[in-house]
Coordinates of C-alpha atoms and ligand atoms in Angstrom, one line a residue:
M27 CA 0.0 0.0 0.0
P28 CA 1.8 3.1 -1.2
T29 CA 1.9 5.9 1.2
L30 CA 3.5 9.2 0.5
T31 CA 4.4 11.7 3.2
E32 CA 6.5 14.3 1.6
K33 CA 10.0 15.3 2.8
K34 CA 10.2 18.7 1.2
P35 CA 7.3 21.1 0.5
T36 CA 7.2 22.6 -2.9
R37 CA 5.6 25.8 -4.1
P38 CA 3.6 25.9 -7.4
T39 CA 3.1 29.1 -9.3
S40 CA -0.1 30.0 -11.0
R41 CA 1.7 30.8 -14.2
H42 CA 2.2 27.2 -15.1
H43 CA -1.2 26.0 -16.2
G44 CA -1.1 22.9 -18.3
R45 CA 2.7 22.5 -18.0
P46 CA 4.5 20.4 -15.4
L47 CA 4.6 22.3 -12.1
P48 CA 8.1 23.2 -11.1
E49 CA 9.6 21.7 -8.0
L50 CA 10.4 24.8 -6.1
I51 CA 11.6 24.4 -2.6
F52 CA 10.1 27.0 -0.3
G53 CA 12.0 27.4 2.9
D54 CA 12.6 30.7 4.5
L55 CA 11.3 32.6 1.5
W56 CA 7.7 31.7 2.3
E57 CA 7.8 31.9 6.1
F58 CA 5.7 34.7 7.5
D59 CA 6.4 36.3 10.8
P60 CA 3.8 35.3 13.4
A61 CA 0.8 37.6 13.3
P62 CA -1.3 36.7 16.4
E63 CA -4.6 38.3 17.0
T64 CA -4.3 40.0 20.3
A65 CA -7.8 41.2 21.2
D66 CA -8.8 40.2 24.8
P67 CA -11.4 37.4 24.8
K68 CA -12.5 38.6 28.2
L69 CA -12.9 35.1 29.7
K70 CA -14.1 34.4 33.2
A71 CA -12.3 31.8 35.3
R72 CA -15.7 30.1 35.9
Y73 CA -19.0 30.1 34.0
D74 CA -22.3 29.2 35.8
L75 CA -25.5 28.1 34.2
F76 CA -27.7 30.8 32.6
I77 CA -31.2 30.3 33.9
G78 CA -34.0 32.8 34.3
G79 CA -31.8 35.7 33.2
R80 CA -29.1 35.1 35.8
F81 CA -25.9 33.1 36.1
I82 CA -26.4 30.4 38.8
A83 CA -24.3 27.6 40.2
P84 CA -25.3 24.1 39.3
Q85 CA -27.3 22.2 42.0
S86 CA -24.7 19.5 42.0
G87 CA -21.8 22.0 42.5
K88 CA -19.9 20.2 39.7
Y89 CA -17.8 22.0 37.1
F90 CA -15.7 20.7 34.2
D91 CA -12.8 22.3 32.3
S92 CA -12.9 23.8 28.8
I93 CA -9.5 23.7 27.3
N94 CA -7.8 25.3 24.3
P95 CA -7.1 22.5 21.8
A96 CA -4.3 24.5 20.3
N97 CA -2.1 24.2 23.4
E98 CA -4.1 22.0 25.8
Q99 CA -4.3 24.8 28.4
K100 CA -7.3 25.3 30.6
L101 CA -9.4 28.3 29.6
A102 CA -12.3 28.2 32.1
E103 CA -14.5 26.0 34.3
I104 CA -17.9 25.3 33.1
A105 CA -20.9 24.3 35.2
H106 CA -22.2 20.8 34.7
A107 CA -26.0 20.8 34.6
G108 CA -27.9 17.9 36.0
A109 CA -31.6 16.9 35.6
A110 CA -32.7 19.3 38.3
D111 CA -30.9 22.2 36.7
V112 CA -32.4 21.4 33.3
D113 CA -35.8 21.3 35.0
A114 CA -35.2 24.7 36.5
A115 CA -34.3 26.0 33.1
Y116 CA -37.5 24.6 31.6
Q117 CA -39.6 26.1 34.4
A118 CA -38.0 29.5 33.8
A119 CA -38.7 29.2 30.0
R120 CA -42.3 28.2 30.5
K121 CA -42.9 31.2 32.9
A122 CA -41.2 33.6 30.4
F123 CA -43.4 32.1 27.5
D124 CA -46.6 32.3 29.5
T125 CA -46.1 35.8 31.0
V126 CA -44.0 37.8 28.5
W127 CA -42.5 36.4 25.3
G128 CA -45.3 34.4 23.9
R129 CA -47.7 37.4 24.3
M130 CA -45.4 40.1 23.1
P131 CA -46.2 41.5 19.6
G132 CA -43.6 40.5 17.0
K133 CA -42.5 44.0 16.4
E134 CA -41.5 44.3 20.1
R135 CA -39.6 41.0 20.0
A136 CA -37.8 42.2 16.9
K137 CA -36.2 45.1 18.9
Y138 CA -34.6 42.6 21.3
I139 CA -33.3 40.4 18.5
Y140 CA -31.9 43.5 16.7
R141 CA -30.2 44.6 19.9
I142 CA -28.6 41.1 20.3
A143 CA -27.2 41.3 16.7
R144 CA -25.9 44.9 17.3
L145 CA -24.2 44.0 20.6
L146 CA -22.6 40.9 19.0
Q147 CA -21.2 43.1 16.2
D148 CA -19.9 45.5 18.8
R149 CA -17.9 42.7 20.5
A150 CA -17.1 40.8 17.3
R151 CA -13.3 40.6 17.8
E152 CA -13.6 39.5 21.4
F153 CA -16.0 36.8 20.4
A154 CA -13.9 35.7 17.5
V155 CA -10.8 35.3 19.7
A156 CA -12.9 33.4 22.4
E157 CA -14.3 31.1 19.7
T158 CA -10.9 30.3 18.3
M159 CA -9.3 29.7 21.7
D160 CA -12.1 27.4 22.8
G161 CA -12.6 25.5 19.6
G162 CA -9.3 25.6 17.7
K163 CA -10.5 27.1 14.4
P164 CA -8.3 29.7 12.6
I165 CA -9.0 33.3 13.7
K166 CA -9.6 34.3 10.1
E167 CA -12.6 32.0 10.0
S168 CA -14.1 32.9 13.3
R169 CA -13.5 36.6 12.6
D170 CA -14.7 36.6 8.9
F171 CA -17.3 33.8 9.0
D172 CA -18.6 32.5 12.3
V173 CA -19.2 35.8 14.2
P174 CA -20.5 37.9 11.3
M175 CA -22.8 35.1 10.2
A176 CA -24.1 34.6 13.7
A177 CA -24.9 38.4 13.8
A178 CA -26.5 38.1 10.3
H179 CA -28.8 35.4 11.6
F180 CA -30.1 37.6 14.4
F181 CA -30.5 40.5 12.0
Y182 CA -32.3 38.4 9.5
H183 CA -34.7 36.9 12.0
A184 CA -35.3 40.3 13.7
G185 CA -36.6 41.3 10.3
W186 CA -39.1 38.5 10.2
A187 CA -40.5 39.0 13.7
D188 CA -43.0 41.6 12.6
K189 CA -43.8 39.9 9.3
L190 CA -44.9 36.5 10.6
D191 CA -48.2 36.7 8.6
Y192 CA -46.0 36.0 5.5
V193 CA -44.4 32.8 6.8
A194 CA -47.3 30.7 5.7
P195 CA -49.4 32.9 3.4
G196 CA -53.1 32.5 3.9
R197 CA -52.6 31.0 7.4
R198 CA -51.9 32.4 10.8
V199 CA -48.9 31.2 12.8
A200 CA -48.3 30.9 16.5
P201 CA -45.3 29.9 18.6
L202 CA -45.0 26.3 19.8
G203 CA -44.1 27.3 23.4
V204 CA -40.8 26.1 24.9
V205 CA -38.2 24.4 22.7
G206 CA -35.2 22.3 23.7
Q207 CA -32.1 22.5 21.6
V208 CA -28.7 20.7 21.5
I209 CA -25.8 21.7 19.3
P210 CA -22.3 20.4 18.4
W211 CA -18.8 21.9 18.7
N212 CA -17.9 22.7 15.1
F213 CA -19.6 26.1 14.8
P214 CA -20.5 26.8 18.5
L215 CA -21.7 30.4 18.2
L216 CA -23.1 30.1 14.6
M217 CA -25.1 26.9 15.5
L218 CA -26.4 28.8 18.5
A219 CA -27.6 31.6 16.3
W220 CA -29.1 29.2 13.8
K221 CA -31.1 27.6 16.6
L222 CA -32.0 30.7 18.7
A223 CA -32.8 33.4 16.2
P224 CA -35.8 31.7 14.3
A225 CA -37.2 30.3 17.6
L226 CA -37.1 33.8 19.2
A227 CA -38.5 35.6 16.2
M228 CA -41.5 33.2 16.3
G229 CA -42.1 33.8 20.0
N230 CA -40.8 30.6 21.5
C231 CA -38.7 30.4 24.7
I232 CA -35.6 28.1 24.8
V233 CA -33.5 25.7 26.8
I234 CA -30.3 25.1 24.9
K235 CA -27.2 22.9 25.5
P236 CA -23.9 23.7 23.8
A237 CA -21.3 21.0 23.3
E238 CA -19.0 20.0 26.1
T239 CA -15.8 21.3 24.5
T240 CA -17.2 24.6 23.3
S241 CA -19.5 26.3 25.8
I242 CA -17.7 29.6 26.2
T243 CA -19.2 31.7 23.4
A244 CA -22.7 30.6 24.3
L245 CA -22.2 31.9 27.9
K246 CA -20.6 35.1 26.5
L247 CA -23.8 35.5 24.4
A248 CA -25.8 35.2 27.6
E249 CA -24.0 38.3 28.8
I250 CA -25.3 40.0 25.7
F251 CA -28.8 38.8 26.5
Q252 CA -28.5 40.6 29.8
D253 CA -27.2 43.7 28.2
A254 CA -30.0 43.6 25.6
G255 CA -32.5 43.4 28.4
L256 CA -33.9 40.2 27.1
P257 CA -36.7 39.2 29.6
P258 CA -35.5 36.6 32.1
G259 CA -36.1 33.0 31.0
V260 CA -36.6 33.6 27.3
V261 CA -33.2 31.9 26.6
N262 CA -31.7 29.5 29.2
I263 CA -28.3 27.9 28.6
V264 CA -27.5 24.6 30.4
T265 CA -23.9 23.4 29.9
G266 CA -22.7 19.9 30.5
F267 CA -22.1 16.5 29.0
G268 CA -23.2 12.9 29.4
D269 CA -26.8 13.0 30.5
T270 CA -27.3 16.7 30.2
G271 CA -28.2 16.6 26.5
A272 CA -30.7 13.7 27.0
A273 CA -32.3 15.7 29.8
V274 CA -32.8 18.7 27.5
M275 CA -34.3 16.6 24.7
S276 CA -36.6 14.5 26.8
H277 CA -38.1 17.1 29.2
P278 CA -41.9 17.0 29.2
I279 CA -42.2 20.8 28.9
A280 CA -40.4 20.8 25.5
A281 CA -43.0 21.2 22.7
K282 CA -40.3 20.7 20.2
V283 CA -36.7 19.6 20.2
A284 CA -34.1 20.6 17.6
F285 CA -30.8 18.7 17.5
T286 CA -27.6 19.2 15.5
G287 CA -25.0 16.6 15.8
S288 CA -24.1 13.1 14.7
T289 CA -26.5 10.8 13.0
E290 CA -25.8 8.2 15.7
V291 CA -26.9 10.5 18.6
G292 CA -29.8 11.8 16.4
K293 CA -31.1 8.2 16.1
I294 CA -30.8 7.7 19.9
I295 CA -32.9 10.9 20.5
M296 CA -35.5 9.9 17.9
R297 CA -35.9 6.4 19.5
S298 CA -36.2 7.9 23.0
L299 CA -38.9 10.4 21.8
A300 CA -40.9 8.0 19.7
G301 CA -44.5 8.0 20.8
T302 CA -44.4 11.5 22.4
D303 CA -46.1 14.5 20.7
K304 CA -42.9 16.5 20.6
K305 CA -42.0 18.1 17.2
M306 CA -38.5 17.4 16.1
T307 CA -35.9 18.6 13.6
M308 CA -32.6 16.9 13.1
E309 CA -29.5 18.3 11.4
L310 CA -27.1 15.4 11.2
G311 CA -24.0 14.2 9.5
G312 CA -22.9 14.3 5.9
K313 CA -20.5 12.9 3.3
A314 CA -20.8 15.4 0.5
A315 CA -19.4 14.9 -3.0
N316 CA -17.7 17.8 -4.8
I317 CA -18.0 16.9 -8.5
V318 CA -15.6 18.4 -10.9
F319 CA -16.2 18.0 -14.7
D320 CA -13.6 18.4 -17.4
D321 CA -15.0 21.8 -18.5
A322 CA -14.8 23.3 -15.1
P323 CA -12.7 26.4 -14.3
I324 CA -9.9 24.2 -12.9
N325 CA -8.0 26.6 -10.7
Q326 CA -11.2 27.9 -9.2
A327 CA -12.4 24.3 -8.6
V328 CA -9.1 23.5 -6.9
E329 CA -9.7 26.4 -4.5
G330 CA -13.3 25.4 -4.0
V331 CA -12.3 21.8 -3.2
V332 CA -9.7 22.9 -0.7
N333 CA -12.2 25.3 0.9
G334 CA -14.8 22.5 0.9
I335 CA -12.7 20.1 3.0
F336 CA -9.9 21.9 4.8
F337 CA -12.1 24.9 6.0
N338 CA -12.4 24.6 9.7
Q339 CA -10.2 21.4 9.7
G340 CA -13.0 19.6 8.0
H341 CA -15.2 19.9 11.1
V342 CA -18.0 20.8 8.8
C343 CA -21.2 18.7 8.4
C344 CA -21.5 19.7 4.8
A345 CA -17.7 19.4 4.1
G346 CA -16.9 18.2 0.5
S347 CA -15.1 15.2 1.9
R348 CA -15.4 13.2 -1.4
L349 CA -14.0 14.6 -4.6
L350 CA -15.5 13.1 -7.7
V351 CA -13.3 14.2 -10.6
H352 CA -13.9 13.6 -14.3
E353 CA -11.3 11.1 -15.6
P354 CA -9.9 13.2 -18.4
I355 CA -8.7 15.8 -16.0
A356 CA -8.1 13.6 -12.9
K357 CA -4.3 13.5 -13.1
E358 CA -3.9 17.3 -13.7
F359 CA -6.5 18.1 -11.1
L360 CA -4.9 16.0 -8.4
A361 CA -1.4 17.5 -9.1
K362 CA -2.8 21.0 -8.7
L363 CA -4.7 20.0 -5.6
K364 CA -1.6 18.6 -4.0
N365 CA 0.4 21.7 -4.8
R366 CA -2.3 23.9 -3.3
V367 CA -2.3 21.7 -0.1
R368 CA 1.5 21.9 0.2
V369 CA 1.2 25.6 0.9
L370 CA -1.6 25.6 3.4
R371 CA -0.4 26.9 6.7
L372 CA -1.1 24.7 9.7
G373 CA -0.5 26.0 13.2
D374 CA -1.5 28.5 15.9
P375 CA -5.2 29.2 15.3
L376 CA -4.8 32.7 16.7
D377 CA -2.3 33.6 13.9
K378 CA -4.0 35.5 11.1
N379 CA -2.0 33.6 8.5
T380 CA -3.2 30.2 9.7
D381 CA -5.3 28.2 7.2
I382 CA -5.7 25.0 9.3
G383 CA -6.0 25.3 13.0
A384 CA -6.4 22.7 15.8
I385 CA -8.6 19.6 15.9
N386 CA -11.3 20.3 18.4
S387 CA -10.5 17.6 20.9
K388 CA -8.2 14.7 21.6
E389 CA -11.1 12.4 21.2
Q390 CA -11.9 13.8 17.7
L391 CA -8.2 13.6 16.8
G392 CA -8.3 9.9 17.7
K393 CA -11.4 9.3 15.5
I394 CA -9.7 11.0 12.5
T395 CA -6.5 9.1 13.0
E396 CA -8.4 5.8 13.2
L397 CA -10.3 6.4 10.0
V398 CA -7.2 7.6 8.1
N399 CA -5.3 4.4 9.2
S400 CA -8.2 2.4 7.9
G401 CA -7.8 4.1 4.5
V402 CA -4.1 3.2 4.4
K403 CA -4.9 -0.4 5.4
E404 CA -7.6 -0.7 2.8
G405 CA -5.1 0.2 0.1
A406 CA -5.9 3.8 -0.8
E407 CA -2.9 6.0 -1.6
M408 CA -2.3 8.7 1.0
F409 CA -0.7 12.1 0.5
Q410 CA 0.1 14.6 3.3
P411 CA 2.3 17.7 3.0
A412 CA 5.4 17.9 5.1
C413 CA 4.2 20.8 7.3
K414 CA 5.4 20.9 10.9
L415 CA 2.9 20.2 13.6
P416 CA 3.1 22.2 16.8
L417 CA 4.5 20.3 19.8
R418 CA 1.5 20.8 22.0
G419 CA -2.2 20.7 21.0
Y420 CA -4.2 18.5 18.7
Y421 CA -3.3 18.8 15.0
F422 CA -3.8 16.7 11.9
R423 CA -2.1 17.3 8.5
P424 CA -4.4 17.9 5.5
T425 CA -4.7 14.5 3.9
I426 CA -5.7 13.5 0.4
F427 CA -6.5 9.8 -0.5
S428 CA -6.5 8.8 -4.1
G429 CA -7.3 5.4 -5.5
V430 CA -10.3 5.3 -3.3
S431 CA -13.3 3.0 -4.1
M432 CA -16.8 3.2 -2.8
S433 CA -16.3 0.2 -0.5
H434 CA -13.6 2.0 1.5
R435 CA -14.6 3.2 4.9
I436 CA -13.0 6.6 4.1
A437 CA -15.5 6.9 1.2
R438 CA -18.5 6.0 3.3
E439 CA -18.0 7.2 6.8
E440 CA -18.0 10.8 8.0
I441 CA -14.5 11.6 9.1
F442 CA -15.1 15.2 10.3
G443 CA -11.5 16.1 9.8
P444 CA -9.2 17.5 7.1
V445 CA -9.3 14.3 4.9
L446 CA -10.4 14.2 1.3
S447 CA -11.1 11.0 -0.6
V448 CA -10.7 11.2 -4.3
L449 CA -12.8 9.1 -6.7
T450 CA -13.1 9.4 -10.5
F451 CA -16.0 9.1 -12.9
R452 CA -16.5 8.9 -16.7
T453 CA -20.1 9.9 -17.3
V454 CA -22.7 12.3 -15.8
D455 CA -24.8 9.3 -14.7
E456 CA -21.9 7.7 -13.0
A457 CA -21.1 10.9 -11.2
I458 CA -24.7 11.1 -10.0
E459 CA -24.8 7.5 -8.9
K460 CA -21.6 7.7 -7.0
A461 CA -22.5 11.0 -5.3
N462 CA -25.9 9.6 -4.2
N463 CA -24.3 6.3 -3.1
T464 CA -24.2 7.3 0.6
A465 CA -26.5 7.1 3.6
Y466 CA -26.2 10.9 3.9
G467 CA -27.6 13.8 1.8
L468 CA -26.7 17.1 3.3
S469 CA -24.8 18.9 0.5
A470 CA -22.9 18.6 -2.8
G471 CA -20.9 20.7 -5.2
V472 CA -20.8 20.8 -9.0
W473 CA -18.1 22.4 -11.0
T474 CA -18.8 22.8 -14.7
D475 CA -19.1 25.5 -17.4
K476 CA -22.5 24.3 -18.5
G477 CA -25.7 25.7 -16.9
S478 CA -27.8 22.8 -18.2
R479 CA -25.5 20.3 -16.5
I480 CA -25.8 22.3 -13.2
L481 CA -29.6 22.1 -13.4
K482 CA -29.5 18.4 -14.2
M483 CA -27.1 17.7 -11.3
S484 CA -29.0 19.8 -8.8
T485 CA -32.2 18.0 -9.7
E486 CA -30.7 14.5 -9.5
L487 CA -28.4 14.9 -6.5
K488 CA -30.1 13.9 -3.2
A489 CA -28.7 16.7 -1.1
G490 CA -30.3 19.5 0.8
V491 CA -27.8 22.1 -0.7
V492 CA -26.1 21.9 -4.0
W493 CA -23.5 24.5 -4.7
A494 CA -22.5 25.3 -8.3
N495 CA -19.0 26.5 -9.0
T496 CA -18.5 27.5 -5.4
Y497 CA -18.7 25.7 -2.0
N498 CA -19.6 26.4 1.6
K499 CA -21.5 29.6 0.9
F500 CA -24.2 30.5 3.4
D501 CA -26.9 33.1 3.8
P502 CA -29.5 33.4 6.6
A503 CA -32.2 33.6 3.9
S504 CA -31.3 30.3 2.4
P505 CA -32.7 27.1 4.0
F506 CA -30.2 24.4 5.0
G507 CA -30.9 20.8 5.9
G508 CA -30.6 17.2 4.9
Y509 CA -32.0 14.2 3.0
K510 CA -31.8 10.6 4.2
E511 CA -29.6 10.1 7.3
S512 CA -28.5 13.8 7.3
G513 CA -31.8 14.6 9.0
F514 CA -35.0 16.5 8.4
G515 CA -36.3 20.0 8.9
R516 CA -34.6 23.2 7.6
E517 CA -32.7 26.0 9.3
G518 CA -32.7 29.5 7.7
G519 CA -35.1 31.2 5.5
R520 CA -38.9 31.1 5.6
Q521 CA -38.7 27.3 5.7
G522 CA -36.7 27.4 8.9
L523 CA -39.3 29.6 10.6
L524 CA -42.0 27.1 9.7
D525 CA -40.2 24.5 11.8
Y526 CA -40.7 26.8 14.9
C527 CA -44.4 27.5 14.6
Q528 CA -47.9 26.0 14.5
L529 CA -50.4 26.9 11.9
V530 CA -53.7 28.2 13.5
Ligands
LIG17 P1 -22.6 14.5 18.8 O1 -21.7 13.6 19.5 O2 -23.8 13.9 18.2 O3 -23.0 15.6 19.9 C1 -23.8 16.7 19.5 C2 -24.4 17.3 20.8 O4 -25.3 16.3 21.3 C3 -23.4 17.6 21.9 O5 -23.9 18.8 22.5 C4 -23.5 16.4 22.8 O6 -23.2 16.7 24.1 C5 -25.0 16.1 22.7 N1 -25.4 14.7 23.0 C6 -24.6 13.6 23.1 N2 -25.3 12.5 23.4 C7 -26.6 12.9 23.6 C8 -27.8 12.3 23.9 N3 -27.9 11.0 24.1 N4 -28.9 13.0 23.9 C9 -28.9 14.3 23.6 N5 -27.8 15.0 23.4 C10 -26.6 14.3 23.3 O7 -21.9 15.2 17.6 P2 -20.5 16.0 17.6 O8 -19.5 15.0 17.5 O9 -20.5 17.0 18.8 O10 -20.7 16.9 16.3 C11 -20.4 16.4 15.1 C12 -21.6 16.0 14.3 O11 -22.5 17.0 14.1 C13 -21.2 15.5 12.9 O12 -21.8 14.3 12.6 C14 -21.7 16.6 12.0 O13 -22.0 16.3 10.7 C15 -22.9 17.1 12.8 N6 -23.3 18.4 12.4 C16 -24.4 18.6 11.6 C17 -24.9 19.8 11.2 C18 -26.0 20.0 10.3 O14 -26.5 21.1 10.1 N7 -26.6 18.9 9.7 C19 -24.1 20.9 11.6 C20 -23.0 20.8 12.4 C21 -22.6 19.5 12.8 P3 -21.6 16.5 24.6 O15 -20.8 17.4 23.8 O16 -21.7 16.8 26.0 O17 -21.3 15.1 24.3
LIG18 MG1 -12.6 24.0 24.4

């Protein structure tokens, strides 16, 4: 089983299209000076639960550490909510719904949601640094994507709050009541915004649990709720792990539960709630195909494929983790892709030059390593650039597997790391069949010059989102969600609001 880990990184130039790429050694020439972001993330040493508008200690008195995966240093202590705390959060939410939020006219609710968006913008750099330190993603992503997109979700849904008559034309809508939400660690603040903003606009009150490793920005957002004067109990944040999530999902007061996370846990939740009258939406895993045809703008497609899988260390549910490349261009495309990957900068996530930051946790690093080893064992050819890994912290080199077949685990299972599996195809039908040959159906990408082919592919691909000649583009107005084992329900847009209301 051939395995290639390079000894010397080489640097391509964009002036060599179609010709063999030169073997340039880039040593000192390409080293940048460190450029760390220095804004103060204003972290507290200890974070309590946010229930009824106040920070309160967990009834068990237990706390756990949140660490920085880039250097394994402890950042803060986070309260561990037990069943009694989750119950207190639901009681606070129900009271807020019955007495204030559920009765408030939409145009009044909008003012609070606008205020939250504005306050988040005011503290954007502080939030970006906190997000990067707690989760490991490069600062340029948290600064340019996560935090602005989170604010955009609040702005967008503030705009809906006084226009709810247009959510389901011809029908009137009403809130569901109290909703329970659980989110993962890959986009901690953004997933929080995706969950909270539509629920709030619609008039629901919320109990939400962030992921164990990334609770800090959720609790910082709670400070913003206080500053915005959001009525106590409208949003309650219960942090924890183990049984905490299950307690949030199964509480009798929850009229609806919304879950984002792995398909495995999604199935456990669905089984445990079968037979109850709770509404449910599930945003689960993915194994997206990025499909590149021979008439595609090749350099743009290389950039899109790199963005699709190496963005946020591949900790992206809709990551383009499978590349399906048209056979006539497969060799050239792979060569260009490797050259691009050779010059990705891996390292300190707080450095503004960093492209690939830290893997979110030791546990996730272990999962990625195990799956990558399986790819090597099953006979795929592995490529990794020779970038240096920092001595402390959890890091994984960007990895490309070629010679992959559909039966390989790396072609079927979600790796949730910076690992791309490359397959080839000859015809449009073969591309569609291979792309759809997965249990998931969250997203896909198509790269071609032909509009008609884009239309055909987007009709035939069983994926909630199909990007054409681009990848990983988001907008609060655009609904996002899955087919098959990627879940059901939509987040964003008018469709997302429909999942938080009842028609009356
Ligand atoms: P996960 O293990 O399923 O955990 C997600 C959340 O569920 C965490 O807050 C977790 O808490 C909690 N949880 C664990 N067991 C639970 C249970 N029995 N009942 C209720 N909650 C429970 O997923 P992850 O590894 O954090 O996240 C990665 C997954 O999320 C990937 O599969 C990815 O594709 C998916 N994802 C999907 C979307 C989408 O929109 N479709 C978006 C982002 C991520 P603890 O952290 O305390 O364990
Ligand atoms: Mg952390």
